[in-house]
Coordinates of N, CA and C in Angstrom, one line a residue:
X15 N -150.7 51.8 125.7 CA -150.6 50.5 125.5 C -151.1 49.7 126.9
X16 N -151.9 48.7 127.0 CA -152.3 48.3 128.2 C -151.2 46.9 128.1
X17 N -151.3 46.4 129.5 CA -150.5 44.9 129.3 C -150.9 44.0 128.5
X18 N -152.2 43.9 128.0 CA -152.8 42.9 127.4 C -152.3 43.1 125.7
X19 N -152.0 44.5 125.5 CA -151.6 44.8 124.2 C -150.4 44.2 123.7
X20 N -150.3 43.7 122.4 CA -148.8 43.5 121.7 C -148.3 44.8 121.7
X21 N -146.7 44.4 122.0 CA -145.9 45.7 121.7 C -146.0 46.2 120.3
X22 N -145.8 47.5 120.2 CA -145.6 47.9 119.0 C -144.1 48.2 118.6
X23 N -144.0 48.1 117.1 CA -142.7 48.2 116.6 C -142.3 49.8 117.0
X24 N -143.0 50.6 117.4 CA -142.6 52.2 117.5 C -142.3 52.3 118.9
X25 N -142.7 51.3 119.9 CA -142.4 51.4 121.4 C -140.7 51.2 121.2
X26 N -140.4 51.9 122.4 CA -139.0 52.1 122.8 C -138.5 50.5 123.0
X27 N -137.2 50.2 122.7 CA -136.6 48.6 123.2 C -136.4 49.0 124.7
X28 N -136.6 48.0 125.2 CA -136.2 47.8 126.6 C -134.9 47.5 126.8
X29 N -134.0 48.2 127.6 CA -132.3 48.0 127.6 C -131.9 46.9 128.6
X30 N -131.1 46.1 128.0 CA -130.6 45.1 128.9 C -128.9 45.2 129.4
X31 N -128.4 44.7 130.1 CA -127.3 44.8 130.5 C -126.3 43.7 130.0
X32 N -125.0 43.9 129.4 CA -124.4 42.8 128.9 C -123.0 43.2 129.6
X33 N -122.5 42.0 130.5 CA -121.3 42.2 131.1 C -120.1 42.6 130.2
X34 N -119.2 43.6 130.6 CA -118.0 44.3 129.8 C -116.9 43.6 130.4
X35 N -116.5 44.3 131.5 CA -115.4 43.6 132.4 C -115.3 44.1 133.5
X36 N -114.2 43.6 134.3 CA -114.1 44.1 135.5 C -112.9 44.8 135.8
X37 N -113.0 46.1 136.5 CA -112.1 46.9 136.7 C -111.7 47.1 138.3
X38 N -110.2 46.7 138.6 CA -109.8 47.0 139.8 C -109.1 48.1 140.1
X39 N -109.0 49.1 140.8 CA -108.3 50.3 141.0 C -107.7 50.4 142.2
X40 N -106.3 50.6 142.3 CA -105.6 50.9 143.4 C -105.2 52.1 143.6
X41 N -105.5 52.8 144.9 CA -105.2 54.1 145.1 C -104.2 54.5 146.1
X42 N -103.6 55.6 146.3 CA -102.7 56.2 147.5 C -103.7 56.4 148.4
X43 N -103.1 56.9 149.7 CA -104.0 57.5 150.9 C -104.4 58.7 150.3
X44 N -105.8 58.9 150.4 CA -106.7 60.0 150.0 C -105.8 61.2 150.8
X45 N -106.0 62.7 150.2 CA -105.6 63.7 150.9 C -107.0 64.8 151.1
X46 N -107.1 65.1 152.1 CA -108.1 65.9 152.4 C -108.0 67.2 152.0
X47 N -109.0 67.7 151.1 CA -109.2 68.9 150.8 C -109.7 69.7 151.9
X48 N -110.6 69.1 152.9 CA -111.2 69.8 153.7 C -112.6 70.0 153.6
X49 N -113.5 70.5 154.3 CA -115.0 70.9 154.5 C -115.3 71.8 153.4
X50 N -115.5 71.7 152.5 CA -115.9 72.8 151.3 C -117.3 73.1 151.4
X51 N -117.9 74.0 150.8 CA -119.4 74.4 150.8 C -120.2 73.1 150.5
X52 N -119.6 72.4 149.4 CA -120.3 71.2 149.1 C -120.3 69.7 150.0
X53 N -119.5 70.1 150.7 CA -119.2 68.6 151.6 C -117.7 68.6 151.9
X54 N -117.4 67.3 152.6 CA -116.0 67.0 152.8 C -115.4 66.5 151.3
X55 N -114.2 66.8 151.0 CA -113.6 66.5 149.6 C -112.3 66.0 150.0
X56 N -112.1 64.5 149.3 CA -110.7 64.2 149.2 C -110.4 63.7 147.9
X57 N -109.1 63.5 148.0 CA -108.6 63.3 146.3 C -107.3 62.2 146.7
X58 N -107.4 61.4 145.9 CA -106.2 60.2 145.9 C -105.5 60.1 144.7
X59 N -104.5 59.9 144.6 CA -103.8 59.3 143.2 C -104.0 57.8 142.9
X60 N -104.5 57.7 141.6 CA -104.6 56.3 141.3 C -103.1 55.6 141.0
X61 N -102.9 54.6 141.7 CA -101.5 54.1 141.6 C -101.4 52.5 140.9
X62 N -102.5 52.4 140.5 CA -102.5 51.0 139.6 C -103.9 50.1 139.5
X63 N -103.8 48.7 139.0 CA -104.9 47.9 139.0 C -104.7 47.3 137.7
X64 N -106.0 46.7 137.6 CA -106.2 45.7 136.2 C -107.6 45.8 135.9
X65 N -107.5 45.6 134.4 CA -109.1 45.7 133.7 C -109.1 44.4 133.0
X66 N -110.0 43.5 133.2 CA -109.9 42.3 132.5 C -111.6 41.6 132.3
X67 N -111.5 41.5 131.1 CA -112.9 41.1 130.6 C -112.7 40.1 129.2
X68 N -113.9 39.7 128.7 CA -113.6 39.2 127.2 C -113.0 40.0 126.1
X69 N -111.8 39.8 125.8 CA -111.1 40.3 124.4 C -110.5 41.6 125.1
X70 N -110.3 41.6 126.3 CA -109.3 42.6 126.8 C -108.7 42.2 128.2
X71 N -107.6 42.7 128.2 CA -106.8 42.7 129.5 C -105.7 43.7 129.6
X72 N -106.0 44.5 130.6 CA -105.2 45.9 130.5 C -104.6 46.1 132.0
X73 N -103.5 46.9 132.1 CA -103.3 47.3 133.4 C -103.6 48.7 133.5
X74 N -104.1 49.2 134.5 CA -104.3 50.5 135.0 C -103.0 51.2 135.2
X75 N -102.8 52.4 134.8 CA -101.5 52.8 134.7 C -101.2 53.7 136.0
X76 N -100.2 54.1 136.6 CA -100.3 54.9 137.8 C -100.3 56.4 137.4
X77 N -101.4 56.8 137.0 CA -101.7 58.3 136.4 C -103.1 58.2 136.7
X78 N -103.8 59.4 137.1 CA -105.1 59.7 137.3 C -105.5 59.9 138.7
X79 N -106.6 60.4 138.9 CA -107.2 60.5 140.5 C -108.5 60.1 140.9
X80 N -108.5 59.9 142.0 CA -110.0 59.6 142.3 C -110.4 60.4 143.3
X81 N -111.7 61.3 143.0 CA -111.9 62.5 143.9 C -113.5 62.0 144.6
X82 N -113.4 62.4 146.2 CA -114.4 61.9 146.5 C -115.3 63.2 147.3
X83 N -116.4 63.3 147.3 CA -117.1 64.3 147.9 C -118.3 63.7 148.9
X84 N -117.9 63.8 150.2 CA -118.9 63.4 151.3 C -120.1 64.5 151.5
X85 N -121.1 64.4 151.0 CA -122.2 65.2 151.2 C -122.9 65.5 152.8
X86 N -123.6 66.3 153.2 CA -124.1 66.5 154.3 C -125.0 65.4 154.8
X87 N -125.7 64.8 153.9 CA -126.6 63.6 154.1 C -126.0 62.2 154.2
X88 N -124.6 62.4 154.2 CA -123.6 61.2 154.4 C -123.4 60.4 153.3
X89 N -124.0 60.6 152.3 CA -123.7 60.0 150.8 C -122.7 60.7 150.2
X90 N -121.8 59.9 149.3 CA -120.8 60.3 148.5 C -120.9 60.4 147.3
X91 N -120.2 61.2 146.6 CA -120.2 61.5 145.1 C -118.8 61.3 144.6
X92 N -118.6 60.4 143.5 CA -117.1 60.2 143.3 C -116.8 60.6 141.7
X93 N -115.7 60.8 141.1 CA -115.3 60.7 140.2 C -114.0 60.2 140.0
X94 N -113.6 59.2 139.3 CA -112.1 58.5 138.9 C -111.9 58.9 137.4
X95 N -110.7 59.6 137.3 CA -110.2 59.7 136.0 C -109.0 58.7 135.8
X96 N -109.0 57.7 134.9 CA -107.6 56.9 134.9 C -107.4 56.3 133.4
X97 N -106.4 55.6 133.2 CA -105.8 55.4 131.8 C -105.5 53.7 132.2
X98 N -106.0 53.0 131.1 CA -105.6 51.5 131.0 C -105.0 51.0 129.7
X99 N -104.0 50.3 129.8 CA -103.3 50.0 128.8 C -103.0 48.4 128.5
X100 N -103.0 47.8 127.5 CA -102.9 46.5 127.2 C -101.5 46.2 127.1
X101 N -100.7 45.2 128.0 CA -99.4 45.1 127.9 C -98.7 45.5 126.7
X102 N -99.3 44.9 125.5 CA -98.6 45.4 124.3 C -98.6 46.6 123.9
X103 N -99.4 47.4 124.7 CA -99.8 48.9 124.6 C -100.5 49.4 123.3
X104 N -101.1 48.3 122.7 CA -101.9 48.4 121.5 C -103.2 49.1 121.8
X105 N -104.0 48.6 122.9 CA -105.1 48.9 123.3 C -104.6 49.9 124.5
X106 N -105.0 51.3 124.3 CA -105.1 52.1 125.4 C -106.6 53.0 125.5
X107 N -106.9 52.9 126.9 CA -108.4 53.6 127.1 C -108.0 54.7 128.1
X108 N -108.7 55.7 128.1 CA -109.1 56.8 129.1 C -110.4 56.2 129.8
X109 N -110.5 56.1 130.8 CA -111.8 55.7 131.5 C -112.1 57.1 132.7
X110 N -113.3 57.5 132.6 CA -113.8 58.4 133.6 C -115.2 57.8 134.1
X111 N -115.0 57.6 135.5 CA -116.2 57.1 136.1 C -116.8 58.0 137.2
X112 N -117.9 58.1 137.0 CA -118.8 59.1 138.1 C -120.0 58.4 138.7
X113 N -120.1 58.7 140.0 CA -121.3 57.9 140.6 C -121.4 58.1 142.0
X114 N -122.2 57.2 142.8 CA -122.5 57.6 144.1 C -122.5 56.3 145.1
X115 N -122.1 56.6 146.3 CA -121.8 55.7 147.3 C -122.6 55.9 148.5
X116 N -123.5 55.1 149.1 CA -124.0 55.5 150.1 C -124.2 54.3 150.8
X117 N -124.8 54.5 152.4 CA -125.1 53.3 153.2 C -125.1 53.7 154.6
X118 N -125.5 53.0 155.5 CA -125.5 53.5 156.9 C -124.0 53.9 157.4
X119 N -124.3 55.0 158.5 CA -123.4 55.6 158.8 C -122.0 54.2 159.3
X120 N -122.6 53.2 159.8 CA -121.5 52.1 160.4 C -121.0 51.5 159.1
X121 N -121.9 51.3 157.9 CA -121.3 50.4 157.1 C -119.9 51.4 156.2
X122 N -120.6 52.7 156.0 CA -119.2 53.5 155.5 C -118.3 53.8 156.3
X123 N -118.4 53.9 157.7 CA -117.3 54.1 158.7 C -116.4 52.7 158.5
X124 N -116.9 51.5 158.4 CA -116.3 50.2 158.3 C -115.6 50.4 156.9
X125 N -116.1 50.9 155.8 CA -115.6 50.9 154.4 C -114.0 51.9 154.7
X126 N -114.5 52.8 155.1 CA -113.1 53.7 155.3 C -112.0 53.5 156.2
X127 N -112.6 52.4 157.3 CA -111.3 51.8 157.8 C -110.5 50.7 157.2
X128 N -111.2 50.3 156.0 CA -110.7 49.4 155.4 C -111.1 47.9 155.4
X129 N -112.1 47.9 156.4 CA -112.8 46.5 156.8 C -113.5 45.8 155.4
X130 N -113.3 44.6 155.5 CA -114.4 43.9 154.4 C -115.8 44.0 154.9
X131 N -116.3 44.6 154.0 CA -118.3 44.8 154.3 C -118.6 44.3 153.0
X132 N -119.9 43.3 153.5 CA -120.6 42.8 152.0 C -121.0 44.1 151.3
X133 N -120.8 44.0 150.0 CA -121.4 45.0 149.3 C -122.7 45.2 148.9
X134 N -123.5 44.1 149.4 CA -124.9 44.0 149.4 C -125.6 45.3 150.3
X135 N -124.6 45.5 151.3 CA -125.2 46.4 152.4 C -125.0 48.0 152.3
X136 N -124.5 48.4 150.9 CA -124.4 49.8 150.5 C -124.6 49.6 148.8
X137 N -124.9 51.0 148.6 CA -125.3 51.3 147.1 C -123.9 52.1 146.5
X138 N -123.3 51.4 145.5 CA -122.3 52.2 144.9 C -122.4 51.8 143.2
X139 N -123.1 52.6 142.7 CA -123.3 52.6 141.3 C -122.7 54.0 140.6
X140 N -122.9 53.5 139.2 CA -122.1 54.9 138.6 C -122.2 54.5 136.9
X141 N -121.8 55.5 136.3 CA -121.5 55.5 134.8 C -120.0 55.8 134.5
X142 N -119.8 55.1 133.3 CA -118.4 54.9 132.7 C -118.1 55.6 131.3
X143 N -117.3 56.4 131.0 CA -117.2 56.9 129.6 C -115.8 56.4 129.4
X144 N -115.6 56.1 128.2 CA -114.5 55.4 127.7 C -114.2 56.3 126.3
X145 N -112.7 56.4 126.4 CA -112.1 57.0 124.9 C -111.0 56.3 124.7
X146 N -111.1 55.7 123.5 CA -109.8 55.1 122.8 C -109.8 55.3 121.5
X147 N -108.6 55.2 120.8 CA -108.4 55.1 119.6 C -108.3 53.5 118.8
X148 N -108.5 52.7 119.8 CA -108.4 51.2 119.5 C -109.4 50.6 118.3
X149 N -109.2 50.4 117.4 CA -110.2 49.7 116.3 C -111.1 48.8 116.9
X150 N -110.5 47.7 117.9 CA -111.4 46.7 118.4 C -112.4 46.9 119.5
X151 N -111.8 48.4 120.2 CA -112.7 49.0 121.1 C -113.4 50.0 121.0
X152 N -113.3 50.5 119.9 CA -114.0 51.7 119.6 C -115.4 52.0 119.5
X153 N -116.0 50.6 119.8 CA -117.4 50.9 119.7 C -117.9 51.6 121.5
X154 N -116.9 51.6 122.3 CA -116.9 51.7 123.5 C -117.1 53.6 123.6
X155 N -116.4 54.1 122.7 CA -116.5 55.5 122.5 C -117.9 56.1 122.2
X156 N -118.9 55.2 121.9 CA -120.2 55.8 121.6 C -121.3 54.8 122.5
X157 N -120.9 54.3 123.6 CA -121.8 53.2 124.4 C -121.8 53.7 125.7
X158 N -123.1 53.3 126.1 CA -123.7 53.7 127.9 C -123.1 52.6 128.6
X159 N -122.3 53.2 129.4 CA -121.7 51.7 130.3 C -122.0 52.2 131.8
X160 N -122.7 51.3 132.5 CA -123.1 51.6 133.9 C -122.2 50.5 134.9
X161 N -122.0 50.9 135.8 CA -120.9 50.2 136.8 C -121.8 49.9 138.3
X162 N -121.1 48.9 138.5 CA -121.8 48.5 140.0 C -120.3 48.3 140.7
X163 N -120.0 49.0 142.0 CA -118.9 48.9 142.8 C -118.7 48.3 144.2
X164 N -117.5 47.9 144.5 CA -117.3 47.5 145.7 C -116.0 47.8 146.3
X165 N -115.8 48.1 147.5 CA -114.5 48.8 147.9 C -113.7 47.5 149.0
X166 N -112.5 47.3 148.7 CA -111.8 46.2 149.6 C -110.5 46.7 149.9
X167 N -110.7 47.7 151.2 CA -109.3 48.2 151.4 C -109.0 49.3 150.7
X168 N -107.6 49.3 150.1 CA -107.4 50.1 149.2 C -107.6 50.0 147.7
X169 N -108.4 48.9 147.5 CA -109.1 48.6 146.1 C -110.2 48.7 146.0
X170 N -110.9 49.5 144.7 CA -112.1 49.7 144.3 C -112.4 48.8 143.3
X171 N -113.4 47.7 143.3 CA -113.9 47.1 142.2 C -115.0 47.5 141.6
X172 N -115.0 47.5 140.1 CA -116.1 48.1 139.2 C -116.4 46.9 138.4
X173 N -117.8 46.5 138.1 CA -118.2 45.6 137.0 C -118.9 46.5 136.2
X174 N -118.2 46.6 134.8 CA -118.7 47.5 134.0 C -119.7 46.6 133.0
X175 N -120.7 47.3 132.7 CA -121.9 46.8 132.0 C -122.6 47.5 130.8
X176 N -122.3 47.2 129.4 CA -123.0 47.7 128.5 C -124.4 47.8 128.5
X177 N -124.8 49.0 128.3 CA -126.3 49.0 128.2 C -126.9 48.7 126.7
X178 N -127.5 47.8 126.6 CA -127.6 47.3 125.0 C -129.3 47.8 124.6

């Protein structure tokens, strides 16, 4: 198909991003696993946070972990596993985030010290898997969700987007 051709109903549909919610995660001080064959590995306990968006307000429960692996090239891969529950307890979700964080050594050093850093100066993107028994949020069990993150001291902020 050329740009002058009209799209065919058989062509794939171009995806869009629909804002879902903002997730703020607070963690305890990370514990160093040390320099593994894959890189420098740290693990931190999730100590709380908030999830807010249209139709959902939930509290991040003090369970779960954030695992970070700093690779030889200075980039980091991360995995976060947590539980968020609405205050009345009727809406409970298990959230699993995986992604990448990278930037210049100076920017990453500033983030690691807890300095405020412009989020446009580093890349912090990932995917989010949701598991829930909630009838109203059940569609998230089969959704592709991408995230854009920022770090602020001990808080990590993710904006989650539904890929439509």
